[in-house]
Amino acid sequence: MGKFSLFLLGMAILIFNSASKAADLSLTLNKDEMKKADSIYQRYCSLCHGKEREGYKADHAPSLSSKSMLSTAYPQILYDSISWGRVNSAMDGYSEEAGGPLKDSDIILLIRWLAQKENISLVDLDQALISGNSSQGETLYSKNCASCHGDQGQGVSGPALADQLFLSSATDSYIKYAIVNGREDTPMQSFSKSLKDEEINNIVAYLRSQASGWRPNPLELAEWPNPEDYVINPTGEAPKFKLRESRYVPAHEVEKALEDNKKLIILDTRPGSAWQRIHIPGAVPMPYYRDKSKIADDLPNDGTWIVAYCACPHAASDSVINHLRSLGYKNTAVIDEGILKWIEMGLPVVAGKDKVNYVGN
Ligand code: HEC
Ligand code: HEC
């Protein structure tokens, strides 16, 4: 272990630009630390990535146990992905700096735990840029990759690749490694037999050309709303929703209710970081990982409509609504499309720091 952890410790000074001091990245967590990391993981991550880190529990969340991912993504890409999330996906930022619930030390504990669980050895990836012909890469991409990663790299069943947060932390050789080796036990197959080295380089060059060099700026975090302001249009009438499967309400009906100054509560069940960045006007942050025994403290149980949404589009919102229903809340629903579709449909959204003028109050 000696050499390995020294190597990691040396590297820590270079990599963690947001931590003020070098982090201990050695894979030597003791029993208590393993237990603590496991409980953080189960509370915040298992909803989508699965109890055993196997992935695909909800919303195509990738496996977090594949050795080929961990041995190349540890530590920086794991750290960045968890801290900042990925744009336009259900993967939100979990760092306090992004408005999320986790301290830097928790995130570092988590990534060490993920790596230690699979007992990885790091693959030493070259930092050099890979050159290739990006227009040929585009054609190859459409043919071989678009079915899972989307024709615009926006992600479908596979993660988004034309994602600024991903491309700002993934090096060319990291991307190439994933294409050449695939990810074991996931739908991502190795392309080492079906594509030539040069063709893979062209695809990498194409993906790289989709990065606009954007880096996450620290957000200006807004104050969390007060429980007394949770009800939108408290003097309005109740909306009349038609639910699919007694649970799902179409986005346009919720939008109509807002427009008509109806009385309701909207819960944003994603991590707080996602609410800070963008949310439905008047929505209250009620993350799926919030202590369940406290959820009901702030929400009236008087028949006021409560609709919840997430990006997933159902996993997080279902878990909160299931809980409210188990407590006897009537009139609860999940916004069927989720917020990513809501945005795509051109329905109104605001950021945490925006004043909400849209709702009557
Ligand atoms: C059958 C669907 C499918 C196809 C086709 C496919 N991928 Fe993937 N890809 C995935 C999935 C699913 C993952 C996530 C795997 C996991 O759980 O780690 C992935 C992961 C990746 C990653 C790692 C992303 C990250 O966040 O670390 C890269 C890079 C990638 N794919 C590139 C490609 C390229 C380039 C092609 C075409 C040559 C391709 N993939 C074809 C499904 C696919
Ligand atoms: C609401 C669902 C959801 C939750 C909860 C969630 N994730 Fe994710 N995660 C995703 C999705 C979806 C992706 C793929 C994003 C994309 O399409 O680019 C992802 C991607 C990732 C990646 C990048 C993996 C790769 O192959 O490059 C890491 C690392 C990750 N998540 C870790 C975590 C951790 C740790 C937590 C808990 C603190 C967590 N996630 C919570 C949905 C989720």
Short mmCIF file of C-alpha atoms and ligand atoms in Angstrom, two decimals:
data_model
loop_
_atom_site.label_atom_id
_atom_site.label_comp_id
_atom_site.label_asym_id
_atom_site.label_seq_id
_atom_site.Cartn_x
_atom_site.Cartn_y
_atom_site.Cartn_z
CA MET A 1 0.00 0.00 0.00
CA GLY A 2 2.90 2.36 0.83
CA LYS A 3 3.82 3.45 -2.66
CA PHE A 4 0.25 3.71 -3.80
CA SER A 5 -0.97 6.01 -1.07
CA LEU A 6 2.13 8.19 -1.23
CA PHE A 7 1.53 8.64 -4.89
CA LEU A 8 -2.06 9.61 -4.19
CA LEU A 9 -1.12 11.93 -1.39
CA GLY A 10 1.33 13.75 -3.62
CA MET A 11 -1.28 14.11 -6.30
CA ALA A 12 -3.89 15.45 -3.92
CA ILE A 13 -2.16 18.81 -3.74
CA LEU A 14 -2.60 19.23 -7.47
CA ILE A 15 -6.08 17.97 -7.90
CA PHE A 16 -8.48 19.26 -5.35
CA ASN A 17 -8.70 22.85 -6.39
CA SER A 18 -11.71 23.57 -4.25
CA ALA A 19 -10.39 22.05 -1.04
CA SER A 20 -8.11 24.42 0.76
CA LYS A 21 -5.81 21.69 1.98
CA ALA A 22 -4.57 18.51 0.41
CA ALA A 23 -6.92 15.64 1.02
CA ASP A 24 -5.90 12.22 2.24
CA LEU A 25 -6.77 9.97 -0.68
CA SER A 26 -5.27 6.75 0.57
CA LEU A 27 -7.54 3.73 0.34
CA THR A 28 -7.15 2.80 3.98
CA LEU A 29 -10.51 3.65 5.52
CA ASN A 30 -11.10 1.88 8.80
CA LYS A 31 -14.30 0.11 9.78
CA ASP A 32 -15.98 3.19 11.25
CA GLU A 33 -15.12 5.32 8.25
CA MET A 34 -16.43 2.62 5.91
CA LYS A 35 -19.65 2.53 7.90
CA LYS A 36 -20.05 6.29 7.81
CA ALA A 37 -19.43 6.42 4.04
CA ASP A 38 -21.89 3.59 3.49
CA SER A 39 -24.60 5.45 5.37
CA ILE A 40 -23.97 8.65 3.38
CA TYR A 41 -24.14 6.62 0.20
CA GLN A 42 -27.38 4.86 1.13
CA ARG A 43 -29.07 8.10 2.10
CA TYR A 44 -28.05 10.25 -0.86
CA CYS A 45 -27.07 7.99 -3.74
CA SER A 46 -28.73 4.57 -3.61
CA LEU A 47 -32.04 5.95 -4.88
CA CYS A 48 -30.60 6.02 -8.41
CA HIS A 49 -27.28 4.16 -8.29
CA GLY A 50 -28.66 1.20 -6.32
CA LYS A 51 -27.91 -0.17 -2.86
CA GLU A 52 -24.90 -2.13 -4.10
CA ARG A 53 -23.63 0.66 -6.40
CA GLU A 54 -24.71 -1.45 -9.35
CA GLY A 55 -26.39 1.46 -11.17
CA TYR A 56 -29.58 1.62 -13.21
CA LYS A 57 -31.91 1.72 -10.22
CA ALA A 58 -33.49 4.91 -11.58
CA ASP A 59 -32.98 7.09 -14.56
CA HIS A 60 -30.08 5.24 -16.18
CA ALA A 61 -27.76 6.27 -13.37
CA PRO A 62 -24.47 4.52 -14.24
CA SER A 63 -22.79 1.84 -12.20
CA LEU A 64 -20.50 3.13 -9.48
CA SER A 65 -18.83 -0.24 -9.03
CA SER A 66 -17.21 -0.77 -12.41
CA LYS A 67 -13.46 -1.11 -11.96
CA SER A 68 -12.66 0.43 -15.34
CA MET A 69 -14.58 3.57 -14.36
CA LEU A 70 -13.20 3.78 -10.82
CA SER A 71 -9.60 3.12 -11.79
CA THR A 72 -9.65 6.05 -14.22
CA ALA A 73 -12.17 8.39 -12.58
CA TYR A 74 -10.61 8.23 -9.12
CA PRO A 75 -10.11 10.75 -7.67
CA GLN A 76 -10.74 13.86 -9.76
CA ILE A 77 -13.65 12.89 -11.99
CA LEU A 78 -15.51 11.22 -9.15
CA TYR A 79 -14.95 14.26 -6.99
CA ASP A 80 -16.09 16.70 -9.68
CA SER A 81 -19.11 14.62 -10.70
CA ILE A 82 -20.35 14.35 -7.14
CA SER A 83 -19.58 17.95 -6.22
CA TRP A 84 -21.00 19.65 -9.29
CA GLY A 85 -23.19 17.02 -10.92
CA ARG A 86 -23.78 16.89 -14.64
CA VAL A 87 -25.72 19.57 -16.50
CA ASN A 88 -29.22 18.62 -17.70
CA SER A 89 -29.27 15.23 -16.06
CA ALA A 90 -30.66 13.80 -12.86
CA MET A 91 -27.13 13.93 -11.42
CA ASP A 92 -27.07 17.09 -9.34
CA GLY A 93 -24.23 18.67 -7.43
CA TYR A 94 -23.96 17.50 -3.82
CA SER A 95 -21.35 19.92 -2.50
CA GLU A 96 -22.34 22.65 -0.08
CA GLU A 97 -20.67 25.08 -2.43
CA ALA A 98 -23.23 24.17 -5.09
CA GLY A 99 -26.11 24.33 -2.60
CA GLY A 100 -26.02 20.60 -1.90
CA PRO A 101 -25.95 18.76 1.43
CA LEU A 102 -22.40 17.35 1.59
CA LYS A 103 -19.25 18.80 3.08
CA ASP A 104 -16.04 18.48 1.12
CA SER A 105 -14.78 15.97 3.67
CA ASP A 106 -17.90 13.80 3.13
CA ILE A 107 -17.40 13.80 -0.62
CA ILE A 108 -13.77 12.79 -0.21
CA LEU A 109 -14.81 10.05 2.21
CA LEU A 110 -17.37 8.84 -0.34
CA ILE A 111 -14.95 8.63 -3.24
CA ARG A 112 -12.34 6.85 -1.14
CA TRP A 113 -15.04 4.40 -0.06
CA LEU A 114 -16.19 3.82 -3.66
CA ALA A 115 -12.60 3.11 -4.72
CA GLN A 116 -11.76 0.98 -1.70
CA LYS A 117 -14.90 -1.15 -2.03
CA GLU A 118 -13.66 -2.36 -5.41
CA ASN A 119 -10.05 -2.47 -4.33
CA ILE A 120 -8.94 -0.61 -7.46
CA SER A 121 -5.48 0.06 -8.76
CA LEU A 122 -5.20 3.34 -10.56
CA VAL A 123 -4.61 3.40 -14.28
CA ASP A 124 -2.05 6.08 -15.00
CA LEU A 125 -3.59 8.01 -17.87
CA ASP A 126 -1.66 10.21 -20.19
CA GLN A 127 -2.60 13.90 -19.89
CA ALA A 128 -1.79 14.75 -23.51
CA LEU A 129 -4.52 15.87 -25.89
CA ILE A 130 -5.52 13.33 -28.50
CA SER A 131 -5.69 14.68 -32.01
CA GLY A 132 -8.06 13.37 -34.62
CA ASN A 133 -10.41 14.38 -37.37
CA SER A 134 -13.54 15.59 -35.65
CA SER A 135 -15.82 15.61 -38.69
CA GLN A 136 -15.02 11.95 -39.34
CA GLY A 137 -15.49 11.48 -35.62
CA GLU A 138 -18.98 12.95 -35.89
CA THR A 139 -20.00 10.38 -38.51
CA LEU A 140 -18.55 7.53 -36.46
CA TYR A 141 -20.27 8.87 -33.38
CA SER A 142 -23.69 8.97 -35.08
CA LYS A 143 -23.26 5.40 -36.22
CA ASN A 144 -21.81 3.80 -33.10
CA CYS A 145 -22.72 5.91 -30.12
CA ALA A 146 -25.73 8.15 -30.72
CA SER A 147 -28.30 5.45 -30.01
CA CYS A 148 -27.32 5.44 -26.34
CA HIS A 149 -25.57 8.79 -25.82
CA GLY A 150 -27.96 10.87 -27.96
CA ASP A 151 -27.50 12.44 -31.38
CA GLN A 152 -26.42 15.67 -29.69
CA GLY A 153 -24.44 13.87 -26.98
CA GLN A 154 -27.23 14.80 -24.58
CA GLY A 155 -27.46 11.32 -23.05
CA VAL A 156 -30.27 8.79 -23.48
CA SER A 157 -29.65 5.41 -21.84
CA GLY A 158 -25.95 6.26 -21.56
CA PRO A 159 -24.61 9.39 -19.83
CA ALA A 160 -24.42 12.75 -21.60
CA LEU A 161 -21.03 13.16 -23.26
CA ALA A 162 -21.45 16.67 -24.70
CA ASP A 163 -21.77 17.91 -21.17
CA GLN A 164 -19.64 20.84 -20.11
CA LEU A 165 -19.12 19.62 -16.59
CA PHE A 166 -18.12 16.18 -17.82
CA LEU A 167 -15.78 17.50 -20.52
CA SER A 168 -14.19 19.99 -18.16
CA SER A 169 -12.97 17.20 -15.89
CA ALA A 170 -12.61 14.21 -18.24
CA THR A 171 -9.30 14.17 -20.11
CA ASP A 172 -9.05 12.87 -23.68
CA SER A 173 -7.33 9.73 -22.48
CA TYR A 174 -10.08 9.12 -19.91
CA ILE A 175 -12.69 9.23 -22.69
CA LYS A 176 -10.56 7.03 -24.93
CA TYR A 177 -10.04 4.52 -22.17
CA ALA A 178 -13.80 4.17 -21.71
CA ILE A 179 -14.30 3.60 -25.45
CA VAL A 180 -11.46 1.10 -25.76
CA ASN A 181 -12.23 -0.86 -22.59
CA GLY A 182 -15.93 -0.33 -22.11
CA ARG A 183 -17.37 -0.62 -18.63
CA GLU A 184 -17.78 -4.15 -17.38
CA ASP A 185 -21.26 -5.28 -16.36
CA THR A 186 -22.89 -2.28 -18.05
CA PRO A 187 -24.31 -1.66 -21.54
CA MET A 188 -21.08 0.18 -22.44
CA GLN A 189 -19.17 -2.37 -24.53
CA SER A 190 -15.53 -2.24 -25.52
CA PHE A 191 -14.97 -0.84 -29.01
CA SER A 192 -11.38 -2.08 -29.27
CA LYS A 193 -12.37 -4.73 -31.82
CA SER A 194 -14.96 -2.88 -33.86
CA LEU A 195 -13.15 0.46 -34.25
CA LYS A 196 -9.55 1.22 -35.25
CA ASP A 197 -7.36 3.27 -32.96
CA GLU A 198 -7.49 6.17 -35.40
CA GLU A 199 -11.28 6.04 -35.54
CA ILE A 200 -11.48 6.16 -31.77
CA ASN A 201 -9.18 9.19 -31.79
CA ASN A 202 -11.51 10.89 -34.28
CA ILE A 203 -14.47 10.30 -31.98
CA VAL A 204 -12.54 11.69 -29.01
CA ALA A 205 -11.64 14.77 -31.06
CA TYR A 206 -15.29 15.18 -32.00
CA LEU A 207 -16.46 14.94 -28.39
CA ARG A 208 -13.78 17.38 -27.28
CA SER A 209 -15.00 19.86 -29.90
CA GLN A 210 -18.34 19.90 -28.08
CA ALA A 211 -16.83 21.42 -24.93
CA SER A 212 -17.12 25.14 -24.67
CA GLY A 213 -14.54 25.35 -21.95
CA TRP A 214 -17.15 26.22 -19.38
CA ARG A 215 -16.32 25.61 -15.75
CA PRO A 216 -18.66 25.68 -12.80
CA ASN A 217 -18.79 29.06 -11.16
CA PRO A 218 -19.74 29.14 -7.52
CA LEU A 219 -23.42 29.98 -7.41
CA GLU A 220 -24.78 32.87 -5.46
CA LEU A 221 -26.87 30.83 -3.05
CA ALA A 222 -30.35 32.04 -2.18
CA GLU A 223 -31.94 31.75 1.26
CA TRP A 224 -34.12 28.68 1.71
CA PRO A 225 -37.82 29.62 1.83
CA ASN A 226 -39.70 29.69 5.16
CA PRO A 227 -42.41 27.11 5.88
CA GLU A 228 -45.00 29.88 6.28
CA ASP A 229 -44.45 30.79 2.62
CA TYR A 230 -44.76 27.24 1.29
CA VAL A 231 -48.36 27.47 0.13
CA ILE A 232 -48.71 29.19 -3.24
CA ASN A 233 -51.82 31.39 -3.45
CA PRO A 234 -53.02 30.55 0.08
CA THR A 235 -56.38 32.26 -0.51
CA GLY A 236 -56.95 30.66 -3.92
CA GLU A 237 -59.18 27.72 -4.78
CA ALA A 238 -57.96 24.14 -5.00
CA PRO A 239 -56.93 23.00 -8.48
CA LYS A 240 -58.71 20.09 -10.15
CA PHE A 241 -56.09 17.62 -11.29
CA LYS A 242 -56.71 14.52 -13.35
CA LEU A 243 -54.18 11.93 -12.23
CA ARG A 244 -52.76 9.11 -14.28
CA GLU A 245 -52.53 5.90 -12.23
CA SER A 246 -53.89 7.91 -9.28
CA ARG A 247 -50.52 9.56 -8.98
CA TYR A 248 -49.15 11.46 -11.97
CA VAL A 249 -50.32 14.93 -12.98
CA PRO A 250 -49.35 16.33 -16.40
CA ALA A 251 -46.99 19.33 -16.33
CA HIS A 252 -49.41 21.54 -18.27
CA GLU A 253 -52.13 21.08 -15.63
CA VAL A 254 -49.74 22.29 -12.93
CA GLU A 255 -48.71 25.24 -15.08
CA LYS A 256 -52.39 26.06 -15.63
CA ALA A 257 -53.05 25.90 -11.87
CA LEU A 258 -50.24 28.41 -11.28
CA GLU A 259 -51.56 30.68 -13.97
CA ASP A 260 -55.07 30.56 -12.50
CA ASN A 261 -53.79 31.40 -9.00
CA LYS A 262 -54.86 28.08 -7.51
CA LYS A 263 -53.80 27.08 -4.02
CA LEU A 264 -51.12 24.41 -3.91
CA ILE A 265 -47.68 23.42 -2.69
CA ILE A 266 -44.98 22.35 -5.13
CA LEU A 267 -42.08 20.30 -3.81
CA ASP A 268 -38.74 20.13 -5.57
CA THR A 269 -37.39 16.77 -4.39
CA ARG A 270 -33.95 17.08 -5.99
CA PRO A 271 -30.84 18.06 -4.01
CA GLY A 272 -30.85 21.70 -2.90
CA SER A 273 -28.16 22.50 -5.47
CA ALA A 274 -30.63 21.77 -8.25
CA TRP A 275 -33.28 24.02 -6.67
CA GLN A 276 -30.70 26.80 -6.42
CA ARG A 277 -29.90 26.51 -10.11
CA ILE A 278 -33.40 26.26 -11.50
CA HIS A 279 -36.88 25.36 -10.26
CA ILE A 280 -40.59 25.75 -10.93
CA PRO A 281 -41.77 29.14 -9.61
CA GLY A 282 -42.86 28.86 -6.00
CA ALA A 283 -41.44 25.34 -5.57
CA VAL A 284 -40.11 24.47 -2.13
CA PRO A 285 -36.86 22.51 -1.80
CA MET A 286 -37.74 19.15 -0.19
CA PRO A 287 -34.86 16.85 -1.17
CA TYR A 288 -35.60 13.11 -1.24
CA TYR A 289 -32.86 12.50 1.34
CA ARG A 290 -34.35 14.84 3.94
CA ASP A 291 -34.94 13.22 7.30
CA LYS A 292 -38.34 11.64 6.71
CA SER A 293 -39.49 12.26 10.27
CA LYS A 294 -39.17 16.01 9.68
CA ILE A 295 -40.88 16.28 6.30
CA ALA A 296 -44.35 16.50 7.75
CA ASP A 297 -43.40 19.18 10.30
CA ASP A 298 -43.45 21.90 7.66
CA LEU A 299 -46.28 20.73 5.44
CA PRO A 300 -49.97 21.26 6.26
CA ASN A 301 -51.98 18.04 6.33
CA ASP A 302 -55.28 19.75 5.52
CA GLY A 303 -56.04 18.60 1.99
CA THR A 304 -54.00 21.35 0.28
CA TRP A 305 -52.72 19.89 -2.99
CA ILE A 306 -49.06 18.91 -2.81
CA VAL A 307 -47.32 18.08 -6.08
CA ALA A 308 -43.73 16.94 -6.22
CA TYR A 309 -41.24 16.74 -9.04
CA CYS A 310 -37.66 15.75 -9.74
CA ALA A 311 -35.50 15.31 -12.84
CA CYS A 312 -35.54 11.53 -12.67
CA PRO A 313 -38.49 12.03 -13.60
CA HIS A 314 -40.13 9.92 -10.84
CA ALA A 315 -37.69 8.24 -8.45
CA ALA A 316 -37.08 11.09 -6.00
CA SER A 317 -40.58 12.58 -6.22
CA ASP A 318 -42.21 9.15 -5.82
CA SER A 319 -40.25 8.51 -2.64
CA VAL A 320 -41.39 11.80 -1.05
CA ILE A 321 -45.02 11.38 -2.18
CA ASN A 322 -45.10 7.76 -0.94
CA HIS A 323 -43.98 9.01 2.42
CA LEU A 324 -46.63 11.75 2.58
CA ARG A 325 -49.31 9.27 1.55
CA SER A 326 -48.21 6.89 4.27
CA LEU A 327 -48.79 9.75 6.73
CA GLY A 328 -52.32 10.19 5.43
CA TYR A 329 -51.86 13.25 3.24
CA LYS A 330 -54.74 13.46 0.74
CA ASN A 331 -54.36 15.21 -2.63
CA THR A 332 -50.77 14.45 -3.45
CA ALA A 333 -49.28 13.90 -6.89
CA VAL A 334 -46.09 13.67 -8.91
CA ILE A 335 -45.52 15.88 -11.96
CA ASP A 336 -45.38 13.26 -14.67
CA GLU A 337 -42.77 14.73 -16.98
CA GLY A 338 -40.25 15.94 -14.39
CA ILE A 339 -38.48 19.27 -14.57
CA LEU A 340 -36.18 18.55 -17.52
CA LYS A 341 -39.20 18.01 -19.76
CA TRP A 342 -40.95 20.96 -18.10
CA ILE A 343 -38.03 23.16 -19.21
CA GLU A 344 -38.04 21.62 -22.69
CA MET A 345 -41.76 22.37 -22.98
CA GLY A 346 -40.94 26.04 -22.41
CA LEU A 347 -42.83 26.25 -19.11
CA PRO A 348 -41.66 28.92 -16.63
CA VAL A 349 -38.72 28.37 -14.29
CA VAL A 350 -36.70 30.57 -11.96
CA ALA A 351 -33.34 30.28 -10.23
CA GLY A 352 -32.94 30.27 -6.46
CA LYS A 353 -31.87 33.90 -6.35
CA ASP A 354 -34.73 35.14 -8.57
CA LYS A 355 -37.75 36.85 -7.07
CA VAL A 356 -40.88 34.89 -7.91
CA ASN A 357 -43.42 37.30 -9.39
CA TYR A 358 -45.21 34.61 -11.28
CA VAL A 359 -47.28 33.34 -8.39
CA GLY A 360 -50.10 35.40 -6.98
CA ASN A 361 -49.58 35.45 -3.21
C1 HEC B 1 -25.59 0.28 -25.91
C2 HEC B 1 -25.49 1.62 -25.46
C3 HEC B 1 -24.15 2.33 -25.63
C4 HEC B 1 -23.44 2.52 -26.78
C5 HEC B 1 -23.77 2.07 -28.19
C6 HEC B 1 -22.27 3.32 -26.40
N1 HEC B 1 -22.31 3.59 -25.07
FE1 HEC B 1 -20.94 4.66 -24.02
N2 HEC B 1 -21.89 4.26 -22.29
C7 HEC B 1 -23.10 3.61 -22.20
C8 HEC B 1 -23.45 3.48 -20.79
C9 HEC B 1 -24.71 2.85 -20.26
C10 HEC B 1 -22.40 4.08 -20.05
C11 HEC B 1 -22.28 4.18 -18.52
C12 HEC B 1 -21.71 2.85 -18.06
C13 HEC B 1 -21.56 2.76 -16.56
O1 HEC B 1 -22.51 2.36 -15.89
O2 HEC B 1 -20.45 3.09 -16.08
C14 HEC B 1 -21.44 4.58 -21.03
C15 HEC B 1 -20.29 5.25 -20.70
C16 HEC B 1 -19.48 5.90 -21.61
C17 HEC B 1 -18.40 6.79 -21.28
C18 HEC B 1 -17.96 7.19 -19.88
C19 HEC B 1 -18.78 8.39 -19.45
C20 HEC B 1 -18.52 8.86 -18.04
O3 HEC B 1 -19.38 9.60 -17.53
O4 HEC B 1 -17.54 8.49 -17.43
C21 HEC B 1 -17.88 7.25 -22.47
C22 HEC B 1 -16.73 8.23 -22.65
C23 HEC B 1 -18.63 6.61 -23.53
N3 HEC B 1 -19.60 5.79 -22.98
C24 HEC B 1 -18.40 6.83 -24.89
C25 HEC B 1 -19.04 6.12 -25.89
C26 HEC B 1 -18.71 6.25 -27.29
C27 HEC B 1 -17.73 7.24 -27.85
C28 HEC B 1 -19.49 5.35 -27.97
C29 HEC B 1 -19.45 5.02 -29.44
C30 HEC B 1 -18.17 4.61 -29.96
C31 HEC B 1 -20.34 4.68 -26.99
N4 HEC B 1 -20.03 5.17 -25.75
C32 HEC B 1 -21.31 3.75 -27.29
C33 HEC B 1 -23.84 3.09 -23.22
C34 HEC B 1 -23.43 3.01 -24.56
C1 HEC B 2 -31.68 11.25 -8.91
C2 HEC B 2 -30.79 10.23 -9.36
C3 HEC B 2 -29.33 10.29 -8.87
C4 HEC B 2 -28.87 10.42 -7.57
C5 HEC B 2 -29.69 10.50 -6.31
C6 HEC B 2 -27.43 10.40 -7.66
N1 HEC B 2 -27.03 10.27 -8.97
FE1 HEC B 2 -25.12 10.11 -9.63
N2 HEC B 2 -25.77 10.05 -11.56
C7 HEC B 2 -27.09 10.02 -11.94
C8 HEC B 2 -27.16 10.02 -13.40
C9 HEC B 2 -28.43 10.00 -14.23
C10 HEC B 2 -25.83 10.07 -13.88
C11 HEC B 2 -25.37 10.13 -15.33
C12 HEC B 2 -25.37 11.59 -15.70
C13 HEC B 2 -25.26 11.88 -17.19
O1 HEC B 2 -26.16 11.51 -17.95
O2 HEC B 2 -24.27 12.52 -17.54
C14 HEC B 2 -24.98 10.08 -12.69
C15 HEC B 2 -23.59 10.10 -12.73
C16 HEC B 2 -22.78 9.97 -11.61
C17 HEC B 2 -21.34 9.87 -11.66
C18 HEC B 2 -20.48 9.84 -12.91
C19 HEC B 2 -20.25 8.38 -13.24
C20 HEC B 2 -19.42 8.11 -14.46
O3 HEC B 2 -19.53 6.98 -14.99
O4 HEC B 2 -18.67 8.99 -14.87
C21 HEC B 2 -20.91 9.72 -10.37
C22 HEC B 2 -19.48 9.55 -9.90
C23 HEC B 2 -22.09 9.78 -9.52
N3 HEC B 2 -23.21 9.92 -10.31
C24 HEC B 2 -22.06 9.64 -8.13
C25 HEC B 2 -23.17 9.87 -7.32
C26 HEC B 2 -23.09 9.91 -5.86
C27 HEC B 2 -21.85 9.62 -5.05
C28 HEC B 2 -24.35 10.20 -5.43
C29 HEC B 2 -24.79 10.45 -4.01
C30 HEC B 2 -24.08 11.52 -3.30
C31 HEC B 2 -25.22 10.30 -6.60
N4 HEC B 2 -24.45 10.10 -7.71
C32 HEC B 2 -26.58 10.53 -6.56
C33 HEC B 2 -28.19 10.01 -11.11
C34 HEC B 2 -28.17 10.19 -9.74
#
